Short mmCIF file of C-alpha atoms in Angstrom, two decimals:
data_model
loop_
_atom_site.label_atom_id
_atom_site.label_comp_id
_atom_site.label_asym_id
_atom_site.label_seq_id
_atom_site.Cartn_x
_atom_site.Cartn_y
_atom_site.Cartn_z
CA UNK Z 17 -28.75 -32.74 -18.75
CA UNK Z 18 -32.08 -32.56 -16.90
CA UNK Z 19 -33.16 -35.68 -15.05
CA UNK Z 20 -36.64 -36.91 -16.09
CA UNK Z 21 -39.39 -36.67 -13.49
CA UNK Z 22 -43.09 -37.52 -13.51
CA UNK Z 23 -44.62 -36.25 -16.75
CA UNK Z 24 -47.98 -35.28 -18.15
CA UNK Z 25 -49.07 -35.43 -21.78
CA UNK Z 26 -47.88 -32.43 -23.77
CA UNK Z 27 -50.95 -30.47 -24.94
CA UNK Z 28 -51.48 -30.36 -28.69
CA UNK Z 29 -52.38 -27.08 -30.36
CA UNK Z 30 -55.95 -27.02 -31.68
CA UNK Z 31 -56.88 -26.91 -35.34
CA UNK Z 32 -54.77 -29.75 -36.74
CA UNK Z 33 -55.86 -31.36 -40.02
CA UNK Z 34 -55.29 -34.94 -41.17
CA UNK Z 35 -51.93 -35.55 -42.83
CA UNK Z 36 -50.72 -31.93 -42.73
CA UNK Z 37 -51.29 -31.29 -39.01
CA UNK Z 38 -50.81 -27.58 -38.29
CA UNK Z 39 -48.98 -26.98 -41.55
CA UNK Z 40 -51.78 -24.82 -42.97
CA UNK Z 41 -51.58 -22.51 -39.94
CA UNK Z 42 -47.83 -22.13 -40.29
CA UNK Z 43 -48.18 -21.44 -44.00
CA UNK Z 44 -51.13 -19.03 -44.03
CA UNK Z 45 -51.37 -17.50 -40.53
CA UNK Z 46 -48.15 -18.26 -38.67
CA UNK Z 47 -48.06 -15.08 -36.57
CA UNK Z 48 -51.62 -15.35 -35.30
CA UNK Z 49 -51.22 -19.07 -34.70
CA UNK Z 50 -47.93 -18.95 -32.83
CA UNK Z 51 -48.98 -15.88 -30.81
CA UNK Z 52 -51.94 -17.87 -29.44
CA UNK Z 53 -50.04 -20.93 -28.28
CA UNK Z 54 -49.16 -19.62 -24.80
CA UNK Z 55 -52.85 -20.14 -23.92
CA UNK Z 56 -52.37 -23.90 -24.15
CA UNK Z 57 -49.32 -24.27 -21.93
CA UNK Z 58 -45.59 -23.61 -21.56
CA UNK Z 59 -44.85 -26.42 -24.05
CA UNK Z 60 -47.28 -27.10 -26.89
CA UNK Z 61 -47.04 -29.77 -29.57
CA UNK Z 62 -47.50 -28.81 -33.21
CA UNK Z 63 -48.23 -31.58 -35.70
CA UNK Z 64 -46.70 -31.69 -39.16
CA UNK Z 65 -46.13 -34.16 -42.03
CA UNK Z 66 -42.60 -34.64 -40.67
CA UNK Z 67 -41.48 -34.76 -37.05
CA UNK Z 68 -43.74 -33.02 -34.55
CA UNK Z 69 -42.44 -29.73 -33.19
CA UNK Z 70 -42.74 -28.52 -29.61
CA UNK Z 71 -43.25 -24.78 -29.15
CA UNK Z 72 -41.84 -23.51 -25.86
CA UNK Z 73 -43.81 -20.42 -24.82
CA UNK Z 74 -42.66 -19.43 -21.31
CA UNK Z 75 -39.56 -17.29 -20.68
CA UNK Z 76 -38.47 -19.55 -17.82
CA UNK Z 77 -38.29 -22.65 -20.03
CA UNK Z 78 -36.85 -20.68 -22.94
CA UNK Z 79 -34.08 -19.52 -20.60
CA UNK Z 80 -33.24 -23.12 -19.83
CA UNK Z 81 -33.10 -24.07 -23.52
CA UNK Z 82 -30.98 -21.10 -24.59
CA UNK Z 83 -28.89 -20.34 -21.51
CA UNK Z 84 -28.63 -22.68 -18.53
CA UNK Z 85 -29.01 -26.04 -20.32
CA UNK Z 86 -27.88 -25.04 -23.80
CA UNK Z 87 -25.39 -27.95 -24.01
CA UNK Z 88 -28.38 -30.32 -24.25
CA UNK Z 89 -29.51 -28.77 -27.54
CA UNK Z 90 -28.32 -28.42 -31.12
CA UNK Z 91 -29.57 -26.04 -33.77
CA UNK Z 92 -32.87 -27.20 -35.22
CA UNK Z 93 -33.70 -28.38 -38.71
CA UNK Z 94 -34.39 -24.90 -40.09
CA UNK Z 95 -31.09 -23.41 -38.93
CA UNK Z 96 -29.11 -26.38 -40.18
CA UNK Z 97 -30.95 -26.03 -43.47
CA UNK Z 98 -29.42 -22.58 -43.86
CA UNK Z 99 -26.02 -24.19 -43.40
CA UNK Z 100 -26.74 -26.62 -46.21
CA UNK Z 101 -27.48 -23.68 -48.53
CA UNK Z 102 -24.73 -21.24 -47.52
CA UNK Z 103 -22.10 -23.42 -45.83
CA UNK Z 104 -21.44 -23.87 -42.11
CA UNK Z 105 -20.54 -20.74 -40.15
CA UNK Z 106 -20.80 -19.39 -36.61
CA UNK Z 107 -24.60 -19.29 -36.90
CA UNK Z 108 -24.87 -23.07 -37.35
CA UNK Z 109 -23.58 -26.16 -35.61
CA UNK Z 110 -19.93 -26.60 -36.55
CA UNK Z 111 -18.04 -29.72 -35.50
CA UNK Z 112 -14.33 -29.98 -34.72
CA UNK Z 113 -12.74 -33.35 -34.06
CA UNK Z 114 -12.70 -34.30 -30.40
CA UNK Z 115 -15.05 -31.49 -29.34
CA UNK Z 116 -18.75 -31.48 -28.54
CA UNK Z 117 -21.11 -29.23 -30.52
CA UNK Z 118 -21.06 -26.70 -27.67
CA UNK Z 119 -17.26 -26.74 -27.44
CA UNK Z 120 -16.93 -26.50 -31.23
CA UNK Z 121 -19.21 -23.48 -31.35
CA UNK Z 122 -17.31 -21.78 -28.51
CA UNK Z 123 -13.94 -22.40 -30.21
CA UNK Z 124 -15.10 -20.95 -33.51
CA UNK Z 125 -17.05 -18.04 -32.05
CA UNK Z 126 -14.09 -16.89 -29.97
CA UNK Z 127 -11.99 -16.91 -33.13
CA UNK Z 128 -14.31 -14.71 -35.20
CA UNK Z 129 -15.54 -12.50 -32.33
CA UNK Z 130 -12.78 -9.91 -32.88
CA UNK Z 131 -14.53 -8.72 -36.01
CA UNK Z 132 -17.42 -7.50 -33.85
CA UNK Z 133 -15.51 -5.59 -31.16
CA UNK Z 134 -17.46 -2.58 -29.88
CA UNK Z 135 -14.75 -0.08 -30.77
CA UNK Z 136 -14.56 -1.36 -34.34
CA UNK Z 137 -18.34 -1.22 -34.70
CA UNK Z 138 -18.41 2.34 -33.35
CA UNK Z 139 -15.84 3.27 -35.98
CA UNK Z 140 -18.33 2.14 -38.65
CA UNK Z 141 -20.84 4.90 -37.79
CA UNK Z 142 -19.47 7.43 -40.33
CA UNK Z 143 -19.81 4.75 -43.02
CA UNK Z 144 -23.45 4.08 -42.05
CA UNK Z 145 -24.22 7.80 -41.91
CA UNK Z 146 -22.65 8.52 -45.29
CA UNK Z 147 -24.49 5.63 -46.95
CA UNK Z 148 -27.76 6.86 -45.43
CA UNK Z 149 -27.13 10.41 -46.63
CA UNK Z 150 -26.43 9.09 -50.14
CA UNK Z 151 -29.65 7.06 -50.13
CA UNK Z 152 -31.83 9.95 -48.90
CA UNK Z 153 -30.20 12.65 -51.05
CA UNK Z 154 -32.71 11.81 -53.79
CA UNK Z 155 -35.74 12.29 -51.51
CA UNK Z 156 -38.05 15.26 -52.06
CA UNK Z 157 -40.78 16.70 -49.79
CA UNK Z 158 -44.17 15.29 -50.73
CA UNK Z 159 -42.63 12.34 -52.53
CA UNK Z 160 -44.11 8.90 -51.92
CA UNK Z 161 -41.51 6.20 -51.28
CA UNK Z 162 -41.68 2.51 -50.57
CA UNK Z 163 -39.84 2.54 -47.29
CA UNK Z 164 -39.18 -1.20 -47.28
CA UNK Z 165 -37.47 -1.02 -50.66
CA UNK Z 166 -35.55 2.19 -49.87
CA UNK Z 167 -34.18 0.81 -46.64
CA UNK Z 168 -33.55 -2.56 -48.26
CA UNK Z 169 -31.16 -0.90 -50.71
CA UNK Z 170 -29.58 1.04 -47.87
CA UNK Z 171 -29.11 -2.15 -45.85
CA UNK Z 172 -27.22 -3.81 -48.70
CA UNK Z 173 -24.89 -0.84 -49.06
CA UNK Z 174 -24.29 -0.43 -45.32
CA UNK Z 175 -23.54 -4.07 -44.68
CA UNK Z 176 -21.36 -4.49 -47.75
CA UNK Z 177 -19.20 -1.53 -46.69
CA UNK Z 178 -19.01 -2.34 -42.99
CA UNK Z 179 -18.36 -6.03 -43.51
CA UNK Z 180 -16.16 -5.90 -46.62
CA UNK Z 181 -14.71 -2.39 -46.66
CA UNK Z 182 -15.04 0.56 -49.00
CA UNK Z 183 -14.48 0.77 -52.74
CA UNK Z 184 -15.54 -1.06 -55.91
CA UNK Z 185 -15.39 -4.52 -54.35
CA UNK Z 186 -17.86 -3.46 -51.65
CA UNK Z 187 -20.23 -2.12 -54.30
CA UNK Z 188 -20.06 -5.47 -56.10
CA UNK Z 189 -20.94 -7.18 -52.80
CA UNK Z 190 -23.86 -4.79 -52.27
CA UNK Z 191 -25.19 -5.41 -55.78
CA UNK Z 192 -24.87 -9.17 -55.41
CA UNK Z 193 -26.57 -9.09 -52.00
CA UNK Z 194 -29.46 -7.08 -53.43
CA UNK Z 195 -29.77 -9.71 -56.16
CA UNK Z 196 -29.81 -12.55 -53.63
CA UNK Z 197 -32.39 -11.18 -51.17
CA UNK Z 198 -35.46 -11.71 -53.39
CA UNK Z 199 -34.32 -15.27 -54.06
CA UNK Z 200 -34.12 -15.88 -50.30
CA UNK Z 201 -37.72 -14.75 -49.89
CA UNK Z 202 -38.96 -16.71 -52.89
CA UNK Z 203 -37.01 -19.89 -52.59
CA UNK Z 204 -35.05 -20.43 -49.40
CA UNK Z 205 -38.06 -20.68 -47.06
CA UNK Z 206 -39.39 -23.90 -48.54
CA UNK Z 207 -35.86 -25.20 -49.08
CA UNK Z 208 -35.40 -25.15 -45.33
CA UNK Z 209 -38.64 -27.03 -44.78
CA UNK Z 210 -37.84 -29.58 -47.52
CA UNK Z 211 -34.01 -29.68 -47.72
CA UNK Z 212 -33.89 -32.93 -49.69
CA UNK Z 213 -36.08 -31.51 -52.42
CA UNK Z 214 -33.82 -28.46 -52.70
CA UNK Z 215 -30.92 -30.62 -53.85
CA UNK Z 216 -32.85 -32.13 -56.76
CA UNK Z 217 -32.24 -30.76 -60.27
CA UNK Z 218 -34.81 -28.57 -62.03
CA UNK Z 219 -36.66 -27.56 -58.85
CA UNK Z 220 -38.38 -24.20 -59.57
CA UNK Z 221 -36.32 -21.29 -58.25
CA UNK Z 222 -33.19 -23.33 -57.64
CA UNK Z 223 -31.28 -21.97 -60.62
CA UNK Z 224 -31.92 -18.31 -59.74
CA UNK Z 225 -31.04 -18.88 -56.10
CA UNK Z 226 -27.81 -20.74 -56.94
CA UNK Z 227 -26.72 -18.09 -59.45
CA UNK Z 228 -27.36 -15.25 -56.99
CA UNK Z 229 -25.52 -17.09 -54.21
CA UNK Z 230 -22.54 -17.78 -56.49
CA UNK Z 231 -22.43 -14.13 -57.54
CA UNK Z 232 -22.30 -13.00 -53.90
CA UNK Z 233 -19.60 -15.51 -53.00
CA UNK Z 234 -17.55 -14.42 -56.02
CA UNK Z 235 -17.86 -10.78 -54.94
CA UNK Z 236 -16.73 -11.64 -51.39
CA UNK Z 237 -13.75 -13.57 -52.79
CA UNK Z 238 -12.79 -10.50 -54.85
CA UNK Z 239 -12.98 -8.38 -51.69
CA UNK Z 240 -10.63 -10.80 -49.94
CA UNK Z 241 -8.14 -10.60 -52.82
CA UNK Z 242 -8.35 -6.81 -52.88
CA UNK Z 243 -7.73 -6.59 -49.14
CA UNK Z 244 -4.66 -8.82 -49.38
CA UNK Z 245 -3.35 -6.85 -52.35
CA UNK Z 246 -3.69 -3.57 -50.44
CA UNK Z 247 -2.02 -4.98 -47.33
CA UNK Z 248 -4.23 -2.76 -45.16
CA UNK Z 249 -5.49 -4.67 -42.14
CA UNK Z 250 -6.17 -1.62 -39.94
CA UNK Z 251 -9.73 -0.98 -41.09
CA UNK Z 252 -12.96 -1.22 -39.07
CA UNK Z 253 -14.69 -3.67 -41.39
CA UNK Z 254 -15.30 -7.26 -40.31
CA UNK Z 255 -13.44 -8.85 -43.23
CA UNK Z 256 -10.05 -7.46 -42.17
CA UNK Z 257 -10.40 -9.11 -38.76
CA UNK Z 258 -11.50 -12.45 -40.17
CA UNK Z 259 -8.39 -12.54 -42.36
CA UNK Z 260 -6.23 -11.86 -39.31
CA UNK Z 261 -8.07 -14.30 -36.99
CA UNK Z 262 -6.34 -17.38 -35.59
CA UNK Z 263 -7.63 -20.31 -33.57
CA UNK Z 264 -6.07 -19.88 -30.12
CA UNK Z 265 -5.31 -23.57 -29.62
CA UNK Z 266 -3.55 -24.18 -32.97
CA UNK Z 267 -2.71 -20.68 -34.31
CA UNK Z 268 -4.33 -21.72 -37.60
CA UNK Z 269 -6.02 -19.02 -39.71
CA UNK Z 270 -9.45 -19.37 -41.21
CA UNK Z 271 -9.35 -20.85 -44.70
CA UNK Z 272 -10.57 -18.51 -47.42
CA UNK Z 273 -13.57 -20.71 -48.12
CA UNK Z 274 -14.54 -20.38 -44.45
CA UNK Z 275 -14.13 -16.59 -44.55
CA UNK Z 276 -16.48 -16.51 -47.55
CA UNK Z 277 -19.01 -18.63 -45.67
CA UNK Z 278 -18.80 -16.40 -42.61
CA UNK Z 279 -19.25 -13.17 -44.54
CA UNK Z 280 -22.08 -14.68 -46.60
CA UNK Z 281 -23.94 -15.59 -43.43
CA UNK Z 282 -23.25 -12.25 -41.74
CA UNK Z 283 -24.58 -10.39 -44.78
CA UNK Z 284 -27.61 -12.69 -44.95
CA UNK Z 285 -28.39 -12.06 -41.26
CA UNK Z 286 -27.29 -8.46 -40.66
CA UNK Z 287 -29.11 -6.90 -43.60
CA UNK Z 288 -32.49 -7.48 -41.93
CA UNK Z 289 -31.99 -4.93 -39.17
CA UNK Z 290 -32.14 -1.89 -41.44
CA UNK Z 291 -34.22 -3.53 -44.18
CA UNK Z 292 -36.90 -5.20 -42.04
CA UNK Z 293 -36.95 -3.64 -38.55
CA UNK Z 294 -36.24 0.01 -39.35
CA UNK Z 295 -39.26 0.45 -41.69
CA UNK Z 296 -41.49 -0.61 -38.80
CA UNK Z 297 -39.88 2.12 -36.69
CA UNK Z 298 -41.02 4.84 -39.08
CA UNK Z 299 -44.47 3.29 -39.26
CA UNK Z 300 -44.80 3.31 -35.45
CA UNK Z 301 -43.41 6.84 -35.17
CA UNK Z 302 -46.10 8.04 -37.58
CA UNK Z 303 -48.81 6.30 -35.54
CA UNK Z 304 -47.46 7.63 -32.21
CA UNK Z 305 -46.81 11.38 -32.56
CA UNK Z 306 -45.84 11.80 -28.89
CA UNK Z 307 -43.11 9.19 -29.31
CA UNK Z 308 -41.96 10.82 -32.54
CA UNK Z 309 -41.77 14.25 -30.89
CA UNK Z 310 -39.68 12.92 -28.00
CA UNK Z 311 -37.33 11.28 -30.49
CA UNK Z 312 -36.97 14.50 -32.50
CA UNK Z 313 -36.38 16.53 -29.34
CA UNK Z 314 -33.59 14.17 -28.31
CA UNK Z 315 -31.97 14.28 -31.75
CA UNK Z 316 -32.13 18.09 -31.85
CA UNK Z 317 -30.56 18.31 -28.39
CA UNK Z 318 -27.82 15.71 -28.82
CA UNK Z 319 -26.86 16.38 -32.43
CA UNK Z 320 -27.67 20.11 -32.54
CA UNK Z 321 -27.94 20.00 -36.32
CA UNK Z 322 -24.68 18.17 -37.03
CA UNK Z 323 -24.19 14.63 -38.39
CA UNK Z 324 -24.30 11.78 -35.90
CA UNK Z 325 -20.89 10.72 -34.54
CA UNK Z 326 -19.78 7.64 -32.57
CA UNK Z 327 -19.66 9.62 -29.33
CA UNK Z 328 -23.33 10.60 -29.75
CA UNK Z 329 -24.80 7.10 -29.54
CA UNK Z 330 -24.54 6.64 -25.76
CA UNK Z 331 -26.61 9.83 -25.35
CA UNK Z 332 -29.39 8.70 -27.69
CA UNK Z 333 -31.18 6.84 -24.91
CA UNK Z 334 -34.72 7.37 -26.17
CA UNK Z 335 -33.83 6.49 -29.77
CA UNK Z 336 -32.34 3.22 -28.52
CA UNK Z 337 -35.51 2.45 -26.54
CA UNK Z 338 -37.60 3.15 -29.65
CA UNK Z 339 -35.60 0.53 -31.53
CA UNK Z 340 -35.85 -1.95 -28.67
CA UNK Z 341 -39.61 -1.57 -28.73
CA UNK Z 342 -39.70 -1.96 -32.52
CA UNK Z 343 -37.69 -5.17 -32.20
CA UNK Z 344 -40.06 -6.40 -29.50
CA UNK Z 345 -43.12 -6.01 -31.73
CA UNK Z 346 -41.45 -6.83 -35.05
CA UNK Z 347 -38.45 -9.13 -34.45
CA UNK Z 348 -36.89 -9.90 -37.86
CA UNK Z 349 -35.83 -13.33 -36.57
CA UNK Z 350 -39.32 -14.22 -35.41
CA UNK Z 351 -38.75 -17.92 -34.77
CA UNK Z 352 -35.79 -20.05 -33.65
CA UNK Z 353 -35.30 -23.81 -33.80
CA UNK Z 354 -33.49 -26.25 -31.56
CA UNK Z 355 -33.15 -30.06 -31.40
CA UNK Z 356 -32.65 -32.06 -28.22
CA UNK Z 357 -29.41 -34.00 -28.00
CA UNK Z 358 -30.52 -35.96 -24.93
CA UNK Z 359 -33.87 -36.60 -23.23
CA UNK Z 360 -34.92 -33.38 -21.48
CA UNK Z 361 -37.54 -32.28 -18.99
CA UNK Z 362 -39.20 -28.91 -19.67
CA UNK Z 363 -41.78 -28.28 -17.00
CA UNK Z 364 -44.16 -31.23 -17.15
CA UNK Z 365 -43.02 -32.16 -20.65
CA UNK Z 366 -40.53 -35.01 -21.09
CA UNK Z 367 -39.03 -34.84 -24.60
CA UNK Z 368 -36.85 -37.53 -26.14
CA UNK Z 369 -33.49 -36.98 -27.79
CA UNK Z 370 -33.99 -35.72 -31.33
CA UNK Z 371 -37.15 -33.72 -30.58
CA UNK Z 372 -37.61 -30.56 -32.64
CA UNK Z 373 -38.24 -27.42 -30.56
CA UNK Z 374 -39.45 -23.99 -31.70
CA UNK Z 375 -39.02 -20.70 -29.85
CA UNK Z 376 -40.91 -17.70 -31.21
CA UNK Z 377 -39.74 -14.20 -30.33
CA UNK Z 378 -42.94 -12.86 -31.89
CA UNK Z 379 -45.08 -15.06 -29.61
CA UNK Z 380 -43.05 -14.36 -26.50
CA UNK Z 381 -42.79 -10.61 -26.95
CA UNK Z 382 -46.53 -10.16 -27.49
CA UNK Z 383 -47.51 -12.49 -24.66
CA UNK Z 384 -49.71 -10.62 -22.12
CA UNK Z 385 -48.44 -12.94 -19.40
CA UNK Z 386 -44.95 -11.55 -20.01
CA UNK Z 387 -45.57 -7.93 -21.11
CA UNK Z 388 -48.25 -5.55 -19.83
CA UNK Z 389 -50.31 -4.14 -22.70
CA UNK Z 390 -48.17 -5.99 -25.24
CA UNK Z 391 -49.79 -4.42 -28.33
CA UNK Z 392 -49.05 -0.87 -27.12
CA UNK Z 393 -45.94 0.77 -28.57
CA UNK Z 394 -44.20 2.02 -25.42
CA UNK Z 395 -40.44 2.70 -25.58
CA UNK Z 396 -40.44 3.57 -21.88
CA UNK Z 397 -41.02 -0.07 -21.00
CA UNK Z 398 -37.24 -0.32 -21.60
CA UNK Z 399 -36.36 2.17 -18.89
CA UNK Z 400 -33.96 0.30 -16.58
CA UNK Z 401 -36.33 0.27 -13.61
CA UNK Z 402 -39.09 -1.28 -15.71
CA UNK Z 403 -36.97 -3.61 -17.85
CA UNK Z 404 -35.37 -5.27 -14.83
CA UNK Z 405 -38.77 -6.58 -13.73
CA UNK Z 406 -38.93 -8.87 -16.78
CA UNK Z 407 -37.99 -12.52 -16.38
CA UNK Z 408 -34.68 -13.60 -17.97
CA UNK Z 409 -35.00 -14.50 -21.68
CA UNK Z 410 -38.23 -12.49 -22.07
CA UNK Z 411 -36.63 -10.67 -25.02
CA UNK Z 412 -35.30 -12.72 -27.93
CA UNK Z 413 -35.11 -10.13 -30.70
CA UNK Z 414 -31.33 -10.55 -30.91
CA UNK Z 415 -31.13 -13.91 -29.17
CA UNK Z 416 -29.69 -14.74 -25.76
CA UNK Z 417 -27.20 -17.09 -24.15
CA UNK Z 418 -23.94 -18.48 -25.57
CA UNK Z 419 -25.44 -18.53 -29.07
CA UNK Z 420 -26.76 -14.98 -28.97
CA UNK Z 421 -26.46 -13.19 -32.32
CA UNK Z 422 -22.77 -12.41 -32.78
CA UNK Z 423 -23.71 -9.19 -34.58
CA UNK Z 424 -26.26 -7.90 -32.04
CA UNK Z 425 -24.31 -4.74 -31.25
CA UNK Z 426 -23.49 -4.22 -34.93
CA UNK Z 427 -27.17 -4.43 -35.92
CA UNK Z 428 -28.32 -2.05 -33.16
CA UNK Z 429 -25.53 0.44 -33.90
CA UNK Z 430 -26.29 0.48 -37.61
CA UNK Z 431 -30.03 0.93 -37.03
CA UNK Z 432 -29.45 3.68 -34.49
CA UNK Z 433 -27.11 5.63 -36.79
CA UNK Z 434 -29.51 5.29 -39.74
CA UNK Z 435 -32.56 6.22 -37.62
CA UNK Z 436 -30.79 9.31 -36.26
CA UNK Z 437 -29.61 10.41 -39.72
CA UNK Z 438 -33.03 10.05 -41.35
CA UNK Z 439 -35.16 11.35 -38.46
CA UNK Z 440 -32.99 14.44 -38.05
CA UNK Z 441 -34.15 15.53 -41.53
CA UNK Z 442 -37.41 13.76 -42.33
CA UNK Z 443 -40.83 12.72 -41.07
CA UNK Z 444 -42.50 9.80 -42.84
CA UNK Z 445 -46.28 9.63 -43.04
CA UNK Z 446 -48.60 6.79 -44.14
CA UNK Z 447 -50.24 7.47 -47.46
CA UNK Z 448 -53.93 8.47 -47.04
CA UNK Z 449 -56.28 5.59 -47.64
CA UNK Z 450 -53.53 2.99 -47.60
CA UNK Z 451 -53.92 0.27 -45.01
CA UNK Z 452 -50.67 -1.13 -43.70
CA UNK Z 453 -50.86 -4.90 -43.96
CA UNK Z 454 -49.50 -7.24 -41.35
CA UNK Z 455 -45.80 -8.07 -41.65
CA UNK Z 456 -44.97 -11.07 -43.79
CA UNK Z 457 -43.35 -13.94 -41.90
CA UNK Z 458 -41.03 -16.23 -43.79
CA UNK Z 459 -37.43 -16.75 -42.69
CA UNK Z 460 -37.48 -13.14 -41.52
CA UNK Z 461 -40.37 -10.86 -40.60
CA UNK Z 462 -40.69 -8.50 -43.55
CA UNK Z 463 -42.57 -5.16 -43.56
CA UNK Z 464 -43.38 -5.35 -47.26
CA UNK Z 465 -43.12 -2.21 -49.45
CA UNK Z 466 -44.64 0.09 -46.75
CA UNK Z 467 -45.52 3.16 -48.89
CA UNK Z 468 -45.12 6.45 -47.00
CA UNK Z 469 -44.95 10.16 -47.85
CA UNK Z 470 -41.93 12.31 -47.06
CA UNK Z 471 -42.12 15.50 -44.99
CA UNK Z 472 -38.97 17.52 -44.43
CA UNK Z 473 -38.34 18.58 -40.85
CA UNK Z 474 -37.50 22.10 -39.84
CA UNK Z 475 -35.54 22.40 -36.63
CA UNK Z 476 -36.72 24.96 -34.04
#
């Protein structure tokens, strides 16, 4: 806990309206609005019909919230709202008797962490590659495709297979996940803002969302039953490890209902790497031909015309930097929320217990006080000698600290394998005369349909 010192009034963001505060900005221009807040201070108050929210804009203070003083904070209203819709899992605040929120999270995370071991994730690369090859087998040179939709379908297949295993049950999970994703975009965003309304009967969209969620949970339950019936626990998917997991202090397994909640949340979160970030990669490659050529040269050298293998990924240095830069400019999780458990001091701002705090990866990672030329797509900014000059917690695309995304390595590995598989065979070009609109921010930062034209590559 930080001891209070002399304080100054927290600056309020400009442009508030009576009654709704800054709600119209967050509804109609959230990216532009949040990206401008660093100009008003390291902590800026945003007004709303409910509790005011304090946006923390500096990496130094963000580091304190997420890393060094994380015990003083709980997940914010938005994150807990996800828990109310999907059930509590490692991504939310779980509570075990006799333990603090921090201790409860650590106990549970350590139990489920085995499902995300690096060696197991590396073993998933053939699955990702095969799913990508299946998805792109229908592509033809000169064909126009909606990249967002194509990679959205791929993301559902990849994550269903790598989280729940191969076979018919995984396909049912993929189909159910594809059915749920539009309902998340249409309905879950406002449910998080108004959780009490979401529980009322006959709210528009509630029926479709509930049916899609139930279908996914039923498919995950069937995958659990199939795995137990087969008796095969030596598979690289996450589900097999969750079924084998035990709490170290009691040797108790996870209940099936908790396994379903965990997998539901992992699917909900992990799908947005390939579906939302990867389309932006192809868009930026088309706009930056020098970057694209360097990527293709690396792929031709490392892969030499063969399919990507687990042992290839450590050598795809430039491809990894391309994805890091994509995630800097287009972080799918563009905003995080925290709530103070005790009074805290952040710079000159003294915040009471119960204050709502927002942390925007989009704002931080386009802040010219943090990144030189922040709007320039430059993968080489992630060369080790340049990256180490950044302040801690300057990069939040996959989170940081004890609550960092549990699937960060899984998401990066899947994106890297899919990027390598597609870019080894194809170039994607913007359609002439089509203007690419700004990404759509809701719960995740979505690229939209992103229409592009396919060009087949010919290796030298």
